[in-house]
CSV table of C-alpha atoms in Angstrom, one decimal:
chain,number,residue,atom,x,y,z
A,1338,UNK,CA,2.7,-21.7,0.4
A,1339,UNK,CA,0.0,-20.9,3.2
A,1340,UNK,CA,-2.7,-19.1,2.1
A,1341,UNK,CA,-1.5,-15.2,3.9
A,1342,UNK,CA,-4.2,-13.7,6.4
A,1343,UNK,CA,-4.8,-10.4,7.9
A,1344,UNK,CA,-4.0,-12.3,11.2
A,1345,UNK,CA,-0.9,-13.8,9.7
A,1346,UNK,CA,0.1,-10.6,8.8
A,1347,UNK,CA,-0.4,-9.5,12.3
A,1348,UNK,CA,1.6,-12.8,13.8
A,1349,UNK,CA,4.5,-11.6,11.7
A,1350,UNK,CA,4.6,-8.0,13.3
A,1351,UNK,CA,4.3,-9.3,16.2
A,1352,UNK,CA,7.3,-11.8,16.1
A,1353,UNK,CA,9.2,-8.9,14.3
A,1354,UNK,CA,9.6,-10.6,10.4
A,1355,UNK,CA,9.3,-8.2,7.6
A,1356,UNK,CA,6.2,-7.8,5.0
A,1357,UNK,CA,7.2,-7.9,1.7
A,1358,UNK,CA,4.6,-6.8,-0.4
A,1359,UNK,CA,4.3,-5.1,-4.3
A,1360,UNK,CA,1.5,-3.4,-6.2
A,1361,UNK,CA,0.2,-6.1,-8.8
A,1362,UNK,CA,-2.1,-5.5,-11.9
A,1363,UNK,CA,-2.5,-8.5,-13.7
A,1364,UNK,CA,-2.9,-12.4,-13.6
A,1365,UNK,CA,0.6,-13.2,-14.5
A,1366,UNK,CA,2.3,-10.7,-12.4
A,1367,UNK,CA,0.1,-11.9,-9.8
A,1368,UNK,CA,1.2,-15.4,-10.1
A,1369,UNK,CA,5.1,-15.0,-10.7
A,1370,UNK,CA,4.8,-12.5,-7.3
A,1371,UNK,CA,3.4,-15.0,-5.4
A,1372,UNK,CA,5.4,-18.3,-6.3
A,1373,UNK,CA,8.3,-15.9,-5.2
A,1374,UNK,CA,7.3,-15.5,-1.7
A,1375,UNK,CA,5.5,-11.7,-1.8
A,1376,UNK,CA,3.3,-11.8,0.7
A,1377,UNK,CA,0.3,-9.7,0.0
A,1378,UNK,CA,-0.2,-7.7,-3.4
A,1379,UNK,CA,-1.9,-4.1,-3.7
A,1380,UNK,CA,-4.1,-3.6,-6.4
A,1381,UNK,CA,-2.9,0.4,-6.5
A,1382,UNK,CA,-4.9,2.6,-8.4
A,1383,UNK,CA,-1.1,3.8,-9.1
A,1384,UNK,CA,-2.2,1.7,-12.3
A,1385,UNK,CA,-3.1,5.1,-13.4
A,1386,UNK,CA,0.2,6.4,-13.6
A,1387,UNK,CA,2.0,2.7,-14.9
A,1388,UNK,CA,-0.5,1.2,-17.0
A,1389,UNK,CA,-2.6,4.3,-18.3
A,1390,UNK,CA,0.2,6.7,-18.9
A,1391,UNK,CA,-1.4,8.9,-16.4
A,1392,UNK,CA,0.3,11.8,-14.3
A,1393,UNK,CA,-1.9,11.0,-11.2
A,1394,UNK,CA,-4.1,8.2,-9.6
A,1395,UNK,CA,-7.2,11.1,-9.8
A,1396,UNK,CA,-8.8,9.8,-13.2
A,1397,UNK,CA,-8.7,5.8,-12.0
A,1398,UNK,CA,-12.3,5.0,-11.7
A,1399,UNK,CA,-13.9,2.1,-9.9
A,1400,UNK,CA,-14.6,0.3,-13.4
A,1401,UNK,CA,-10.7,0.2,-13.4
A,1402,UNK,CA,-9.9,-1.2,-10.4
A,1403,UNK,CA,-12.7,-3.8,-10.6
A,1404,UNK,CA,-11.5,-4.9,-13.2
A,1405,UNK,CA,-7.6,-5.3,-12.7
A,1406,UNK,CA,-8.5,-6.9,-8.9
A,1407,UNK,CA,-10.4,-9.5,-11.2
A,1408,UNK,CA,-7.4,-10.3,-12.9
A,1409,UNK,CA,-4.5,-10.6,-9.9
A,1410,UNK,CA,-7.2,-12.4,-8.0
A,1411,UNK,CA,-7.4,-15.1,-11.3
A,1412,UNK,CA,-3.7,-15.3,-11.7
A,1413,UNK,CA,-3.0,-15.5,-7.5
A,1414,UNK,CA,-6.7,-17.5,-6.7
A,1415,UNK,CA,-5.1,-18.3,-2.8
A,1416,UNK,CA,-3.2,-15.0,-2.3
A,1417,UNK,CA,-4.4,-11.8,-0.1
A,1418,UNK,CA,-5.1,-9.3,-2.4
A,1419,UNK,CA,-5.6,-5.4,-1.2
A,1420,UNK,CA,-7.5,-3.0,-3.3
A,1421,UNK,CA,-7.2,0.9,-3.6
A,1422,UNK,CA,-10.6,2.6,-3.6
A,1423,UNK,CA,-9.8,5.3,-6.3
A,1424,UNK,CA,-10.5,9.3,-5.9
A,1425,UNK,CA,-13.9,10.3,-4.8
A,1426,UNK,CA,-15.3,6.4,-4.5
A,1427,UNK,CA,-15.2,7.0,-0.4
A,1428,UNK,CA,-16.9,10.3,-0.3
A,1429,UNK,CA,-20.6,9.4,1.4
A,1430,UNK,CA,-20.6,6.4,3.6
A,1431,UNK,CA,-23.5,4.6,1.3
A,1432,UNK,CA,-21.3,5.1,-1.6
A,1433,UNK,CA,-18.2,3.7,0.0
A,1434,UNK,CA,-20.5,0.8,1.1
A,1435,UNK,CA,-21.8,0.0,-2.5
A,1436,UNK,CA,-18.0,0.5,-3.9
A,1437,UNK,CA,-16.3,-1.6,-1.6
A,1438,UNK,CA,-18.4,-4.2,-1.8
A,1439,UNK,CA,-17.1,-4.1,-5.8
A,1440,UNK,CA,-13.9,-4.4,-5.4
A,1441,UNK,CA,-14.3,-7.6,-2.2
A,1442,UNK,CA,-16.9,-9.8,-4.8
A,1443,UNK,CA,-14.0,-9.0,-7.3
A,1444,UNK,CA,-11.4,-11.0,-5.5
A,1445,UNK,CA,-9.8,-8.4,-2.6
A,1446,UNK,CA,-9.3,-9.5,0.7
A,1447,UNK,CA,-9.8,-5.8,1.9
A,1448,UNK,CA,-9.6,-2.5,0.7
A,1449,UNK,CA,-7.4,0.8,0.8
A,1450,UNK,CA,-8.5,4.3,1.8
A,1451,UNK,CA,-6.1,7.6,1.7
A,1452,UNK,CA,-6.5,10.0,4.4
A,1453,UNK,CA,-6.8,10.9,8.5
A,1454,UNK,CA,-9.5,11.5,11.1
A,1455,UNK,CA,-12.0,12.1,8.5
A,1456,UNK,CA,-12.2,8.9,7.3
A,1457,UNK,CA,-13.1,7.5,11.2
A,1458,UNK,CA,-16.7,6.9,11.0
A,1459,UNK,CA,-16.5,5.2,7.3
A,1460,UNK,CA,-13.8,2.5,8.8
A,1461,UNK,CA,-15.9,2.1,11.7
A,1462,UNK,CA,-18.8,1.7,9.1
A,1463,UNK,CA,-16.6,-1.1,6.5
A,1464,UNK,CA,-15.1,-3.3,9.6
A,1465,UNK,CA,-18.7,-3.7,10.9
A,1466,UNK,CA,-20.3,-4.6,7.4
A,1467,UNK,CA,-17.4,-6.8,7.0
A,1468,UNK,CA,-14.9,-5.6,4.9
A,1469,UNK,CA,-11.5,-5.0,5.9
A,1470,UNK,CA,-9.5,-1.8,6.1
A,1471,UNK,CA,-6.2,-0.5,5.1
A,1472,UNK,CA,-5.3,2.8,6.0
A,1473,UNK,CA,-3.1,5.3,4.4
A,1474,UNK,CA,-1.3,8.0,5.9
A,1475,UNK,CA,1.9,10.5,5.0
A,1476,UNK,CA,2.1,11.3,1.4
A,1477,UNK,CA,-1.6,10.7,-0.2
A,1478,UNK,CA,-1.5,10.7,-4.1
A,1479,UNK,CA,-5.3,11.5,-4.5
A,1480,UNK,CA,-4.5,14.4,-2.5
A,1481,UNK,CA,-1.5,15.4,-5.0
A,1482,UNK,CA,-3.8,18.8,-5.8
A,1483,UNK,CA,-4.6,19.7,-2.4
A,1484,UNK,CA,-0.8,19.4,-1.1
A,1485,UNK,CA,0.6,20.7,-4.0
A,1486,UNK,CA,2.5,18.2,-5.4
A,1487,UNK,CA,4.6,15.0,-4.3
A,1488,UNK,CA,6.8,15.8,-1.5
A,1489,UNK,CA,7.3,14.1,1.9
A,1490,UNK,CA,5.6,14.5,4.7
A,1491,UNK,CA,5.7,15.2,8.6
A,1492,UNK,CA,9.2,16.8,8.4
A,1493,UNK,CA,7.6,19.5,11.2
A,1494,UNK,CA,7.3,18.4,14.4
A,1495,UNK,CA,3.6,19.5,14.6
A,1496,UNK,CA,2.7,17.4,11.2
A,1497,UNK,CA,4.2,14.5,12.5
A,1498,UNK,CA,2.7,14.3,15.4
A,1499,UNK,CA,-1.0,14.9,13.8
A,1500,UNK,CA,0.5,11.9,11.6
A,1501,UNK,CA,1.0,9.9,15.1
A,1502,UNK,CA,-2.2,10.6,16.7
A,1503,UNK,CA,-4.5,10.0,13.2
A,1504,UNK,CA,-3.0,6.7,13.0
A,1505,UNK,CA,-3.1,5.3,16.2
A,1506,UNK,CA,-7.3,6.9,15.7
A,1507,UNK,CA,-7.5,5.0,12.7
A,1508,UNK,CA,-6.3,1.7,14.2
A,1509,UNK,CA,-8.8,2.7,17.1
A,1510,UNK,CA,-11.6,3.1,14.3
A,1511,UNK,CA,-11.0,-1.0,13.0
A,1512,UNK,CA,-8.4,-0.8,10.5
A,1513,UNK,CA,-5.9,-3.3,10.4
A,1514,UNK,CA,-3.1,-2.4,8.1
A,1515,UNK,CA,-1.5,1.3,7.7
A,1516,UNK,CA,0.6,2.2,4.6
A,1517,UNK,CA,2.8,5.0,5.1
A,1518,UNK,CA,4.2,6.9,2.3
A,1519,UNK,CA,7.3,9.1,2.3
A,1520,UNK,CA,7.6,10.5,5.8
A,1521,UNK,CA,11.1,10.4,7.4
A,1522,UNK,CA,12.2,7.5,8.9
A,1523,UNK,CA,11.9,8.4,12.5
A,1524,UNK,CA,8.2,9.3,12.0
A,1525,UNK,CA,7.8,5.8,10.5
A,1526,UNK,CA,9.7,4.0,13.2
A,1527,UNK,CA,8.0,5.9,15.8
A,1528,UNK,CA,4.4,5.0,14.4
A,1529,UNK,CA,5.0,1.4,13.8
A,1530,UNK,CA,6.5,1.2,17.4
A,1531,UNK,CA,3.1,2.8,18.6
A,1532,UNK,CA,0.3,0.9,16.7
A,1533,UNK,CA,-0.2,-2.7,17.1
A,1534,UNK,CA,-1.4,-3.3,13.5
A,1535,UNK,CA,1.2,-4.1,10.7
A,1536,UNK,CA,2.8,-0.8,8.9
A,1537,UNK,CA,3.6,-1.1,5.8
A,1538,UNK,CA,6.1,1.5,4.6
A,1539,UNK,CA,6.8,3.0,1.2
A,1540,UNK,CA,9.4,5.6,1.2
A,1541,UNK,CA,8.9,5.7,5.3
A,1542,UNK,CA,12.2,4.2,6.1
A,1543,UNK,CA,13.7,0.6,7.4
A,1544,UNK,CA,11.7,0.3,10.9
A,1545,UNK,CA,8.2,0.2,9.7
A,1546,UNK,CA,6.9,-4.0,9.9
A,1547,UNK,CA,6.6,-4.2,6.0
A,1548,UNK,CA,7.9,-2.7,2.7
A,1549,UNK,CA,5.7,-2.1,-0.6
A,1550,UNK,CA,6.9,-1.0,-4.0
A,1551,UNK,CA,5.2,0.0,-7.1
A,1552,UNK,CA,5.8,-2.6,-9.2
A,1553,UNK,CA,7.5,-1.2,-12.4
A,1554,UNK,CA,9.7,1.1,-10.1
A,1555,UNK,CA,11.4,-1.9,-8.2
A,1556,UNK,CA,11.3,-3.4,-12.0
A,1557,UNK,CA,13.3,0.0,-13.5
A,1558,UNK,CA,10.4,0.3,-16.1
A,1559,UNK,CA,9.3,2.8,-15.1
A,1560,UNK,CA,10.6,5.4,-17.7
A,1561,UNK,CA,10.2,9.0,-16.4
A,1562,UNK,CA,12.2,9.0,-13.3
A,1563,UNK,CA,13.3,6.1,-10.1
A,1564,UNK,CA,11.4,7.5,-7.1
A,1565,UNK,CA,14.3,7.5,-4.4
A,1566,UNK,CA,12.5,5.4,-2.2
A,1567,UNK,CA,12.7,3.2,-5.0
A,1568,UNK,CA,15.3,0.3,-6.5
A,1569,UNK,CA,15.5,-1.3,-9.7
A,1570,UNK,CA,15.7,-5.1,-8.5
A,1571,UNK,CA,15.8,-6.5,-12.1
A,1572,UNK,CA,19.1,-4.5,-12.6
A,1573,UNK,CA,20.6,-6.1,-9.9
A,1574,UNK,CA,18.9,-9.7,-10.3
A,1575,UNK,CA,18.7,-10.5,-14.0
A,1576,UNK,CA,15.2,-12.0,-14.5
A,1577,UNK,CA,11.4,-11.3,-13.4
A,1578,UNK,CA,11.5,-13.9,-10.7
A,1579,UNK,CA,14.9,-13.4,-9.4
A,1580,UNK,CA,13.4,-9.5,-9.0
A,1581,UNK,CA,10.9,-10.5,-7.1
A,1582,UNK,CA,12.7,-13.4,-5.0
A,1583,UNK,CA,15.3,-10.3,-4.2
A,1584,UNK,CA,13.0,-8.0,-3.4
A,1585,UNK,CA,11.4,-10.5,-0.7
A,1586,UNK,CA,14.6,-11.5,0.6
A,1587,UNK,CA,16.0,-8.2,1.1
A,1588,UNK,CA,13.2,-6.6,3.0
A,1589,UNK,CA,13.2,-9.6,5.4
A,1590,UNK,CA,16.8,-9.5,6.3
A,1591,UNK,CA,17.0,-5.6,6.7
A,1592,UNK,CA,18.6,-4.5,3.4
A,1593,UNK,CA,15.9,-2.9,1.6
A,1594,UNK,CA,15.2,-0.3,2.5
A,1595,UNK,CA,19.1,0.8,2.7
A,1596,UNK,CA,19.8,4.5,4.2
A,1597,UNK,CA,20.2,5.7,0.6
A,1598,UNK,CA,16.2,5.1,0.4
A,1599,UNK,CA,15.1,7.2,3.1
A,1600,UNK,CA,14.2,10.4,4.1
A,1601,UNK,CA,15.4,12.2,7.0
């Protein structure tokens, strides 16, 4: 398989074929995901909820996302790899610098920032030191305190179109991926139909140029509760590889994500 690029990624929205992309924490994960076809991985700092037994991505520090982009960049040595910068890591533009740079010399291809206009001049800051940016708009899981829990967002009118004009300032500032998490469908269409970097959607609905899951939702081992954005792919598939060969194949072809999946 051809080694994925952020261009690549770029070619694809522009000749309308889906992203199909997963969170990924370790080497063999990493490997299996990629011999499947996925074709980027997120190294999420979700891993404080699925692999720490957390109940929020807040106490993830940079010590534990160095460390697990280490290992998905061992077990996947040719894949693009995206890493989350965790809470408070992206607060002062010399500390984002110095964190950043962590997480690129362990193995990502770019890195992953939650949040709007604020976030401008320290895009504008990475892209011209080199390192690439993935934005992250809608439902921010860092944020979780601030809004109050985890519930969609830009259901108003006025919301979503603060949600429209931060992204397309974001793309403006030099990022070249968006994830947008749970916001209703036509918000996510509507966004990926104005920007002309790849959207990836999570929860954001069918129209949006890629999909990404958390791993061990789309896996169904994820004990507590299935996120409805979410499906359990093993269920329907039978093995680790078949789950992940699903997943991909769905996404491209339109079925994932299926009404059921989305918010309106």
């Amino acid at each position: 398989m051809a080694t994925m690029t952020i261009s690549a990624l770029q070619k694809m929205k522009q000749q309308g074929q889906k992203i199909a992309s997963l969170t990924a924490y370790d080497a063999s994960f990493a490997k299996l995901m990629t011999t499947e076809g996925v074709d980027f991985m997120l190294v999420g700092d979700s891993l404080g909820n699925v692999m720490q037994g957390l109940d929020s991505t807040v106490p993830v520090t940079m010590e534990h996302m160095v460390y697990h982009t280490t290992l998905v960049r061992r077990g996947a040595p040719d894949a693009f790899v995206m890493a989350d910068m965790p809470f408070m890591s992206y607060s002062t533009p010399s500390q984002t610098y110095d964190n950043a740079a962590q997480l690129m010399q362990a193995g990502a291809n770019m890195v992953k920032l939650e949040g709007g206009s604020w976030l401008i001049d320290t895009i504008k800051g990475l892209t011209t030191r080199g390192v690439p940016v993935c934005a992250h708009l809608g439902l921010l899981p860092q944020s979780v305190n601030v809004l109050g829990g985890y519930k969609v967002q830009g259901k108003q009118q006025q919301q979503a179109d603060d949600t429209l004009e931060q992204a397309l300032a974001l793309e403006q500032a030099g990022a070249q991926l968006l994830v947008l998490e749970c916001v209703p469908a036509a918000l996510g269409k509507r966004i990926s139909e104005a920007l002309t970097i790849p959207t990836i959607g999570i929860g954001a609905g069918p129209d949006t140029d890629g999909q990404i899951l958390v791993m061990h939702d789309m896996l169904g081992i994820n004990s507590d509760y299935l996120p409805k954005f979410a499906k359990n792919f093993l269920a329907e598939s039978g093995s680790l590889a078949g789950a992940f060969s699903t997943y991909v194949e769905q996404v491209r072809d339109g079925a994932f994500p299926g009404p059921e999946h989305c918010y309106k």
